[in-house]
Coordinates of C-alpha atoms in Angstrom, one line a residue:
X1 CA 104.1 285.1 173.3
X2 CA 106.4 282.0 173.0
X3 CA 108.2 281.5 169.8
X4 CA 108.2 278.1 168.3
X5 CA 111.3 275.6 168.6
X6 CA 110.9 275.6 164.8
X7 CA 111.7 279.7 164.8
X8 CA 114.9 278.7 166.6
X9 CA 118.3 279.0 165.2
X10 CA 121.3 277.1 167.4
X11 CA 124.5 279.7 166.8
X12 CA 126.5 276.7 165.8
X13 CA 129.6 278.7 167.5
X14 CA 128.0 278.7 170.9
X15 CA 128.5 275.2 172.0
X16 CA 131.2 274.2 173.9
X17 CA 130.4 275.6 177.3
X18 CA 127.1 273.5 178.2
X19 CA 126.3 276.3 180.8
X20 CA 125.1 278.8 178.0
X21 CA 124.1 278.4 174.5
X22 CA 123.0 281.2 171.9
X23 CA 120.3 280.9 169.5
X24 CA 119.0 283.4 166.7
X25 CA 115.4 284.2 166.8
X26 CA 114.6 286.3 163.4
X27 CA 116.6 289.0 163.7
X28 CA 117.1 288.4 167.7
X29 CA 120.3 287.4 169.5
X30 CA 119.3 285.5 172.5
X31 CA 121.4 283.8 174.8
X32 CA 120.1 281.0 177.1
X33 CA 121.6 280.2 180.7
X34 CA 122.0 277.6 183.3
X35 CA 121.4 277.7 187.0
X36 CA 124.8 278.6 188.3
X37 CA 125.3 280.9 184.6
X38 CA 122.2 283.0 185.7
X39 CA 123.3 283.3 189.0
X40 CA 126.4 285.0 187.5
X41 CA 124.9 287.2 185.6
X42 CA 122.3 288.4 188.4
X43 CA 126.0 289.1 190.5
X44 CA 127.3 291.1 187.2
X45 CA 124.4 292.9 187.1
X46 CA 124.9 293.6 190.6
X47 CA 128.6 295.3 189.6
X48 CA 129.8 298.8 189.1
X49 CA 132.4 297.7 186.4
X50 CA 130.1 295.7 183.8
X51 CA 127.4 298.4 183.5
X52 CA 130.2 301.3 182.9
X53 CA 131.7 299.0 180.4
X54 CA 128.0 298.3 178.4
X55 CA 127.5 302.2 178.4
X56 CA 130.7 302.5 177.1
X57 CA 129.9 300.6 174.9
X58 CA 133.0 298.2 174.7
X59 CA 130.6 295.3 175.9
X60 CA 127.5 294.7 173.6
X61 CA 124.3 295.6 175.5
X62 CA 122.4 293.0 177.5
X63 CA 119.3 292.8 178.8
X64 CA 117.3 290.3 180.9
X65 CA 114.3 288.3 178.3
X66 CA 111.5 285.8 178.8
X67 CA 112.7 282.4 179.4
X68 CA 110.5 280.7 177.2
X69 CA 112.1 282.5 174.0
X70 CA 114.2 279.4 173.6
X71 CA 113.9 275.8 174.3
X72 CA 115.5 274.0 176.6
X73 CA 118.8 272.6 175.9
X74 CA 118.6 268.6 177.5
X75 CA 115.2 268.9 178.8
X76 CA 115.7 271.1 181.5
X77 CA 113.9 275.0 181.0
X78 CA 117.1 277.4 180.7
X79 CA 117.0 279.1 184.1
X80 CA 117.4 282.8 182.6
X81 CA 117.3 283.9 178.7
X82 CA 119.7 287.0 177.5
X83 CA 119.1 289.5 174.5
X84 CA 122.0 290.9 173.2
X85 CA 122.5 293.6 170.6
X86 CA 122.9 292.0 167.2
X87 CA 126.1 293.0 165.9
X88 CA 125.5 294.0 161.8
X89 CA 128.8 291.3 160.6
X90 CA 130.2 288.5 162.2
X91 CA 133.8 288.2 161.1
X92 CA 136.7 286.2 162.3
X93 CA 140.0 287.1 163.7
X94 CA 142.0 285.9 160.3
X95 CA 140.1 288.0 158.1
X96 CA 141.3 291.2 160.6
X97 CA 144.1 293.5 160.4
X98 CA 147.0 293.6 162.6
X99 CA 146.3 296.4 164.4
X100 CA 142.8 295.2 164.8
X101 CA 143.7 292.2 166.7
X102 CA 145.8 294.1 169.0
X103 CA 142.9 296.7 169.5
X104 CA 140.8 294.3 170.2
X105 CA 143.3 292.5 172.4
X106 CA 143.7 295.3 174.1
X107 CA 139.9 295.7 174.7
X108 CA 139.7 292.4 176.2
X109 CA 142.7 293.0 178.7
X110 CA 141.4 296.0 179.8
X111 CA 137.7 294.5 180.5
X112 CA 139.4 291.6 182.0
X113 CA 141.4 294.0 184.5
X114 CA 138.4 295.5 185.3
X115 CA 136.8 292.6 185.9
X116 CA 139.2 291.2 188.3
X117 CA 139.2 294.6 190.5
X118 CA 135.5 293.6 191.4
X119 CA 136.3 289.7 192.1
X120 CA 135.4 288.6 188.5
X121 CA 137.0 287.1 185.6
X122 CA 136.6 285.4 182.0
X123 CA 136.8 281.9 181.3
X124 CA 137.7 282.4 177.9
X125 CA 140.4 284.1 176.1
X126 CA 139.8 283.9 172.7
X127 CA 139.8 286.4 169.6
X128 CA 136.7 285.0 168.4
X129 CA 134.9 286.7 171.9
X130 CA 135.0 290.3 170.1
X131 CA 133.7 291.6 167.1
X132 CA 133.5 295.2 165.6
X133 CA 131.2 297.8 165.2
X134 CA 132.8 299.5 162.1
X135 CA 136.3 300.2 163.4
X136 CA 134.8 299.9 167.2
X137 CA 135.7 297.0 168.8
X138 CA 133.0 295.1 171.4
X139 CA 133.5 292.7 173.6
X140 CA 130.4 290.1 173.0
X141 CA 130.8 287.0 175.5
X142 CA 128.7 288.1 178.1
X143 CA 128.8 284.1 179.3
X144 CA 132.4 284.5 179.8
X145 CA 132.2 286.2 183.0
X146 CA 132.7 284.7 186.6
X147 CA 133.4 284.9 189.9
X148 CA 137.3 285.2 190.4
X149 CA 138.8 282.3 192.4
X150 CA 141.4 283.5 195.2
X151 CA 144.9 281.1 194.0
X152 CA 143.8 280.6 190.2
X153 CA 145.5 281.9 187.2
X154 CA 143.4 283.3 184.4
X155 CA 141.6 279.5 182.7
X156 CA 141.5 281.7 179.2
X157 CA 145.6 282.6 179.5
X158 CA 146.4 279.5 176.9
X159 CA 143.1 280.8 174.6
X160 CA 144.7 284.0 174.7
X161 CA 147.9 283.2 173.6
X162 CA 147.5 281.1 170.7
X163 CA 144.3 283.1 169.0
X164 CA 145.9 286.6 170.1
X165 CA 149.0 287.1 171.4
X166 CA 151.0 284.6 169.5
X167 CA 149.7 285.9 166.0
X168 CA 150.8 289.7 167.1
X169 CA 154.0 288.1 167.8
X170 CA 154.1 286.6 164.6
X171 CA 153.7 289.6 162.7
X172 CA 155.6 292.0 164.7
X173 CA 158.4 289.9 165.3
X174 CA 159.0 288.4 162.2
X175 CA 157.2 290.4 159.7
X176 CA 155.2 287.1 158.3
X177 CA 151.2 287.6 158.4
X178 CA 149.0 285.9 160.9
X179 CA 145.7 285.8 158.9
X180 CA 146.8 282.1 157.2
X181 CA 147.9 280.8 160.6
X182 CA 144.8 281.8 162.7
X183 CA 142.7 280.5 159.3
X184 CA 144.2 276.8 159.2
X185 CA 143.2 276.0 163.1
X186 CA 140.2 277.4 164.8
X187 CA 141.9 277.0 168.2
X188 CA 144.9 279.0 167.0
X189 CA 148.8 279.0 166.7
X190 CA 149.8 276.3 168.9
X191 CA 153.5 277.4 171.1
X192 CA 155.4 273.9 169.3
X193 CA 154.5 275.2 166.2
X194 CA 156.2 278.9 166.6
X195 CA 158.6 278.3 169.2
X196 CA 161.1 276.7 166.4
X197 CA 160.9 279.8 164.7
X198 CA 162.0 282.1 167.7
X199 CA 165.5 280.7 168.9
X200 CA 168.7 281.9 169.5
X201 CA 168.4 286.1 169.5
X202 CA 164.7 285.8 168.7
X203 CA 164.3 284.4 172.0
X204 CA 165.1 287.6 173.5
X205 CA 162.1 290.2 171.6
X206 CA 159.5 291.4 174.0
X207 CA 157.2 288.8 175.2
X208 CA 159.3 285.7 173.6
X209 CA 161.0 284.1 176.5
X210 CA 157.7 284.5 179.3
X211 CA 154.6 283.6 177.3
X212 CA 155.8 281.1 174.3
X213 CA 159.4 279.4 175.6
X214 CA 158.5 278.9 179.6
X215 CA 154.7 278.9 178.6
X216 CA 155.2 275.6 176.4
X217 CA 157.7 274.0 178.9
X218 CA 155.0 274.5 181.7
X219 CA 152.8 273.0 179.2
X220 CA 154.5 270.3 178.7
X221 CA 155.7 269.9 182.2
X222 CA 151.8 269.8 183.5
X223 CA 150.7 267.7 180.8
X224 CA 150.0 264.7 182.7
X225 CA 148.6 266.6 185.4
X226 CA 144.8 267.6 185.8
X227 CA 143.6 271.3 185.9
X228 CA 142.9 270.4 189.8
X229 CA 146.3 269.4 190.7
X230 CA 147.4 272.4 188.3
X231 CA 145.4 274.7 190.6
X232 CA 146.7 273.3 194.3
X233 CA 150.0 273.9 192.8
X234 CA 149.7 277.2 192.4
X235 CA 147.8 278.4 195.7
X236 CA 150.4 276.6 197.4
X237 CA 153.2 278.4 195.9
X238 CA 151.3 281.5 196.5
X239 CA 149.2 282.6 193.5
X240 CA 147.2 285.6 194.2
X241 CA 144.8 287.5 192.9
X242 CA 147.4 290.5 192.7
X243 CA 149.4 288.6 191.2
X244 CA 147.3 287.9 188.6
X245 CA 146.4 291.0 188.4
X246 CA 150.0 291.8 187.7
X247 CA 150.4 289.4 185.1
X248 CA 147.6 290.9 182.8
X249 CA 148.7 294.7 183.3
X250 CA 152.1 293.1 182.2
X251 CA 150.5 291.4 179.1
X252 CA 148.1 294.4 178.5
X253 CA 152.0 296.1 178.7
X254 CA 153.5 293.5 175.9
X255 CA 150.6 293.9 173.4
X256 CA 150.7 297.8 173.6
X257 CA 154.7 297.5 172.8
X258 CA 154.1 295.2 169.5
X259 CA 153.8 297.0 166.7
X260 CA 154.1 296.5 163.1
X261 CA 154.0 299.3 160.2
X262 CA 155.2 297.8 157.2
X263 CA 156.2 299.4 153.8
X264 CA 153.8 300.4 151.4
X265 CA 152.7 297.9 149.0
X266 CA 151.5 297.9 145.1
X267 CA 148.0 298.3 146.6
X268 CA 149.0 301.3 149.0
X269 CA 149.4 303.4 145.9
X270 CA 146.5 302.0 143.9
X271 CA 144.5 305.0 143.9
X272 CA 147.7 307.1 142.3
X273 CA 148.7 303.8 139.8
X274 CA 145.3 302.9 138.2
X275 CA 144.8 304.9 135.9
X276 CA 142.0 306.1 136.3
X277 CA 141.4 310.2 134.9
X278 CA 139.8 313.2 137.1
X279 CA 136.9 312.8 134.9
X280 CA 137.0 309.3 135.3
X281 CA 137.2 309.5 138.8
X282 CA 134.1 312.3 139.2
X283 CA 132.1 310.2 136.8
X284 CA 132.8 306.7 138.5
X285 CA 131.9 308.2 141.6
X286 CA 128.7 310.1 141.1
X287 CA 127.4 306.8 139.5
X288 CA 128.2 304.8 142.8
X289 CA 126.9 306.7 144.9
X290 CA 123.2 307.2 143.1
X291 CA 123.7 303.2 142.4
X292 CA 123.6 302.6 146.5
X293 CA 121.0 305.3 147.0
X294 CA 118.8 303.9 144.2
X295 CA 115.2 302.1 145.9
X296 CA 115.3 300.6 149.6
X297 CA 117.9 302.3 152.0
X298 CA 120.5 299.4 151.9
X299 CA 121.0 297.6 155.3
X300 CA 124.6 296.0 154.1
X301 CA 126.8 296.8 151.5
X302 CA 129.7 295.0 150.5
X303 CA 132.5 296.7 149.1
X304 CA 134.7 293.9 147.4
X305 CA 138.5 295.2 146.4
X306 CA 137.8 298.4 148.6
X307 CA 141.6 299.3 148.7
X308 CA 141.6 302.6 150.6
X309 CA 137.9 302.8 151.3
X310 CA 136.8 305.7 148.6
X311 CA 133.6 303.9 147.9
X312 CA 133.3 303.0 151.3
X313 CA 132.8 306.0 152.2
X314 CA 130.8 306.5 149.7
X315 CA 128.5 304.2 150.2
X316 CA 128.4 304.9 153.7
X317 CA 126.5 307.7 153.0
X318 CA 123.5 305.9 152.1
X319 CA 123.8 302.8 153.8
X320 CA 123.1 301.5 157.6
X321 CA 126.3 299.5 156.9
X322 CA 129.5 298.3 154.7
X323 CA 132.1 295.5 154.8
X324 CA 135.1 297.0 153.2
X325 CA 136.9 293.9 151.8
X326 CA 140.1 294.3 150.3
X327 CA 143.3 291.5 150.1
X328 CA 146.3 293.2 150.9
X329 CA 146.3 293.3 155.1
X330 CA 149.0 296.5 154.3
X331 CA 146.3 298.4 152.9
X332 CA 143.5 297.0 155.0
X333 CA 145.5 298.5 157.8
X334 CA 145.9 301.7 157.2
X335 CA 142.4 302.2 156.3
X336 CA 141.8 300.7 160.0
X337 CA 143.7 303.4 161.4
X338 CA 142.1 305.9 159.5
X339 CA 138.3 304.7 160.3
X340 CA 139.3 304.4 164.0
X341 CA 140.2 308.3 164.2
X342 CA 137.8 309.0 162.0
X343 CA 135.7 307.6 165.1
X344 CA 133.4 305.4 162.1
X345 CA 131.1 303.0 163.5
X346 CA 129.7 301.9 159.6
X347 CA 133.0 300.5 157.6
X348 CA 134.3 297.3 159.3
X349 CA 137.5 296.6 157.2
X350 CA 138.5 292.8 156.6
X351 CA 141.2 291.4 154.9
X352 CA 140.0 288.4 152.2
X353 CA 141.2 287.2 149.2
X354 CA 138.6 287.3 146.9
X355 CA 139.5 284.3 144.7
X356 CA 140.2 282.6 148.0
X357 CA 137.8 283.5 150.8
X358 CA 137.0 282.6 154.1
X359 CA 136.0 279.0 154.3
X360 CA 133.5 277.6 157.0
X361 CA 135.8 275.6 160.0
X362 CA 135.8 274.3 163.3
X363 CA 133.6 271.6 164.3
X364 CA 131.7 270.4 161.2
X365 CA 133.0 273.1 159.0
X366 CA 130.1 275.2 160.6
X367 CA 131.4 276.0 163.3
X368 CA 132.8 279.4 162.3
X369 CA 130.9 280.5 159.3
X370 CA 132.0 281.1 155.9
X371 CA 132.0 284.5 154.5
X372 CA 129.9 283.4 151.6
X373 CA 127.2 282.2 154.4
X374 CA 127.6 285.4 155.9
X375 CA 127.6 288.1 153.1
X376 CA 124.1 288.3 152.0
X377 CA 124.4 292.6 151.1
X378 CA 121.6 295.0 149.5
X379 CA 124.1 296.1 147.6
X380 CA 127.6 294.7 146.4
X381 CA 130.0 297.0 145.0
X382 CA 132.7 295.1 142.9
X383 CA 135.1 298.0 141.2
X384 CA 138.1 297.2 139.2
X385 CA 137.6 293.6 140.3
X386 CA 136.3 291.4 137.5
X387 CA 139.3 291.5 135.2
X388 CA 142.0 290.6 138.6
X389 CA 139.5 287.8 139.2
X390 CA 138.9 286.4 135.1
X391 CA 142.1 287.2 134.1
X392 CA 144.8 287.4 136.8
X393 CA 143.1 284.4 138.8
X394 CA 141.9 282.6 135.4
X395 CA 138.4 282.7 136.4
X396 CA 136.0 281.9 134.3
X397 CA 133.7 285.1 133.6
X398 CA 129.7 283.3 134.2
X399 CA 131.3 282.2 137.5
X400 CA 132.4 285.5 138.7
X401 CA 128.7 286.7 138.0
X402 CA 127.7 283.8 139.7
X403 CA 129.7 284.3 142.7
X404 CA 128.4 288.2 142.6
X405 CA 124.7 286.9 142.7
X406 CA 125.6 284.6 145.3
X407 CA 126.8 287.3 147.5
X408 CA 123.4 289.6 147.0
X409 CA 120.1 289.8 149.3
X410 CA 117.2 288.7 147.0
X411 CA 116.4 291.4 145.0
X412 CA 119.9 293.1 145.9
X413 CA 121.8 294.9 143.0
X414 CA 125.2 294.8 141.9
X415 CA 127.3 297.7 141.0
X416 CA 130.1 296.2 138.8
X417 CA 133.0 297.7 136.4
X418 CA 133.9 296.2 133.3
X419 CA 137.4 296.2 132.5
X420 CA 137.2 296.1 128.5
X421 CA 140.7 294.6 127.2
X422 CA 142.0 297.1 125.5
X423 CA 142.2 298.8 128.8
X424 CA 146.1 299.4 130.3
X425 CA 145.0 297.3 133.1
X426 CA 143.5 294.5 131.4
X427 CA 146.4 294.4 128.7
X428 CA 148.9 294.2 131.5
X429 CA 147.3 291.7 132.7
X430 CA 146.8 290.0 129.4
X431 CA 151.1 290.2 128.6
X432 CA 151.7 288.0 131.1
X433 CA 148.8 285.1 129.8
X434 CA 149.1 283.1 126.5
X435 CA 147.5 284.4 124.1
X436 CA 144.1 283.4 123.1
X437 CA 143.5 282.1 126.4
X438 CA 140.6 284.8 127.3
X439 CA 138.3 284.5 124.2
X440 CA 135.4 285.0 126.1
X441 CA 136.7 288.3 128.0
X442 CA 134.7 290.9 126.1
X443 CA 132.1 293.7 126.9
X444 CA 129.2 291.9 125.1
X445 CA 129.5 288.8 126.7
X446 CA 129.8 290.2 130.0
X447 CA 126.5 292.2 129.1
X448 CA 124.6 289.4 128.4
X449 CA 126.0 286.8 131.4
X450 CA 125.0 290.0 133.6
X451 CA 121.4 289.9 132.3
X452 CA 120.9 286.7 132.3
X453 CA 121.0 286.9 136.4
X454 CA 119.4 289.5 136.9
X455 CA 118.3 293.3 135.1
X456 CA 120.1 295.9 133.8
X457 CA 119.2 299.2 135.3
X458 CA 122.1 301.5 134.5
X459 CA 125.1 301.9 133.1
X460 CA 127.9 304.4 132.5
X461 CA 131.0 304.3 129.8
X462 CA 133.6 306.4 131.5
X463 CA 135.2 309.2 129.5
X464 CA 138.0 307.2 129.0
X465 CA 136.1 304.6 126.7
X466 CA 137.6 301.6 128.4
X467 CA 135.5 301.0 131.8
X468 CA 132.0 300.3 131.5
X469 CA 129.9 300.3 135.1
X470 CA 126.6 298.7 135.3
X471 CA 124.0 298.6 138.1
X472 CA 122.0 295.1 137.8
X473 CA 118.8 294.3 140.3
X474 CA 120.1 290.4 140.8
X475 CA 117.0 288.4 140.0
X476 CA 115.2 290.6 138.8

């Protein structure tokens, strides 16, 4: 039966190419088509390389749905509809790590090259056209694909560049993180705005002079001419498909060669540093682990401050899902590498600063979501994080509760440890603040902003005496 336009949710990501347009349907990803789009997809269906890369899993799975799932777009009935696999969190290219761009760079170059040994290509190159199944990266732009035109370069080569390769650059090159640069522009790291910063020696590091220095001078050469023109140019000066299938085995090449392993950070060493006693640790952990598993099997957890993933992990074990979020992209790294040997599927690691997180951007600020519109967890696990948020980021404590209840399912709970003050942590943390400027920071205020929002189930002093963990059913 038909589902009403009312029951339909516009992906406010999927709109700049009119010829398809997602939409949300409940839980349903749906994906409607134009004429020539349809026809497209009825020729990749048709192809050896796009059902190999679906049961390969490194292109979400697809599959043909009534038409009338979704209204039309200007009037005219989409001329096939799509179901694709819902993917369990969206996230955003900024909020990965760098070796999780270049994964899933790599991922796209190698579909691509696929693509183009069967006469097909993608029109877009962008970051944002992959997402993650735990540490698995998966290819999700299904509408990207089409037939290859004999003389034309790859149309998503510029996409590419800014939203991938010139953040891997960035980073490997020059040591600075990307995340802030990808963040502040939703189209990416423009080649005027890095090529200042690669000149004289810099010029020469892999990938420097091809794609960012003559890139942005044929840029700026073509500026005034159309894509058309553009186009002619290059058949007549010989553009070829094997050449272009040179070009991305030498890219695929460049990205494999950039590389960045930095030294270990203050929060690389966290789990040795904090203090925490084997008895504290045993204790801490056996109450996390029956806090997840307590009631409804969790769909999503969110694992704020996750550091090297112990609770993770944890949690893993009794949830469908977790978002491990953690603010050091160091940290958030390594614990990339180890889920991706590990082979996990149920951790996706992001890096996000808690006290600053993802924003909504792009068109209308909606355009790419905000992680606050996206978290909405069973369970949210925020461990030795309260007193870095009220204290070392001056946050107020009844708006660090509030942000925790924002971040919970209806009826979700939230497993949270209480720093008390007289804690080493907490007094560290304290030295460096005037004094008397954290009156309100104590255990029994904390207890009572905690049940005002929700109800107390459990809690746990750790043999230490100073930490204090509580399990609260939000709303309840």
């Amino acid at each position: 039966m038909a589902i009403s336009p009312t029951e339909v949710r516009p992906e406010p990501a999927s709109f700049r190419d009119p010829a398809n347009r997602v939409f949300h349907v409940g839980d349903e990803v749906l994906r409607g088509l134009d004429t020539q789009a349809a026809e497209h997809w009825r020729a990749l269906t048709g192809s050896t390389f796009f059902p190999a890369l679906v049961a390969a899993r490194k292109v979400c799975a697809t599959e043909d749905a009534p038409p009338t799932l979704v209204p039309a777009a200007t009037g005219t009935p989409w001329a096939a509809v799509l179901r694709h696999e819902r993917i369990p969190f969206v996230s955003h290219p900024y909020e990965w790590s760098f070796s999780m761009l270049r994964d899933a760079a790599l991922l796209h170059l190698e579909i691509l090259n696929a693509a183009l040994g069967e006469g097909f290509t993608t029109k877009d190159g962008s970051a944002y056209n992959l997402q993650w199944r735990g540490a698995e990266p998966v290819f999700i732009d299904i509408g990207s694909f089409e037939p290859v035109r004999d003389g034309e370069p790859w149309a998503g080569y510029r996409q590419f560049c800014q939203t991938v390769l010139y953040p891997l650059m960035l980073t490997a090159h020059l040591g600075v993180d990307f995340q802030p640069w990808l963040r502040a522009r939703v189209d990416g790291i423009e080649a005027d705005e890095l090529r200042p910063l690669f000149h004289g020696a810099r010029r020469l590091r892999p990938g420097v002079l091809t794609h960012l220095h003559l890139h942005g001078a044929m840029q700026q050469r073509n500026s005034a001419a159309s894509t058309t023109e553009v186009r002619d140019q290059l058949r007549a000066a010989g553009f070829s498909r094997e050449l272009l299938l040179a070009t991305v085995r030498g890219i695929e090449k460049l990205v494999r060669k950039l590389d960045r392993r930095p030294p270990g950070s203050h929060w690389s060493d966290y789990q040795r540093t904090c203090g925490y006693s084997a008895r504290d640790r045993v204790a801490k952990e056996q109450f996390v682990a029956a806090a997840v598993a307590a009631g409804t099997r969790p769909r999503l957890v969110l694992d704020l401050g996750a550091n090297d993933g112990r609770y993770s992990r944890l949690a893993a074990g009794h949830a469908d899902y977790v978002v491990a979020v953690e603010q050091d992209p160091t940290v958030v790294d390594e614990l990339y590498r180890q889920l991706r040997a590990e082979g996990q599927r149920r951790i996706l690691p992001l890096v996000l600063d808690l006290a600053d997180p993802s924003p909504g951007g792009g068109w209308r600020g909606v355009e790419r979501a905000g992680f606050a519109e996206r978290a909405s967890a069973d369970v949210v696990l925020a461990l030795a994080v309260v007193h870095h948020l009220a204290i070392g980021r001056n946050v107020p404590l009844p708006e660090v509760i509030d942000w925790l209840a924002g971040l919970t399912a209806p009826g979700g709970a939230v497993v949270v440890e209480f720093v008390h003050p007289e804690d080493p942590m907490a007094t560290r943390l304290l030295a460096n603040k005037p004094a008397g400027l954290f009156p309100d920071y104590r255990r029994d205020t904390f207890e009572t902003l905690l049940a005002a929002r929700g109800r107390i189930t459990d809690r746990l002093e750790l043999p230490s005496g100073t930490r204090t963990l509580y399990r609260t059913v939000m709303g309840g």
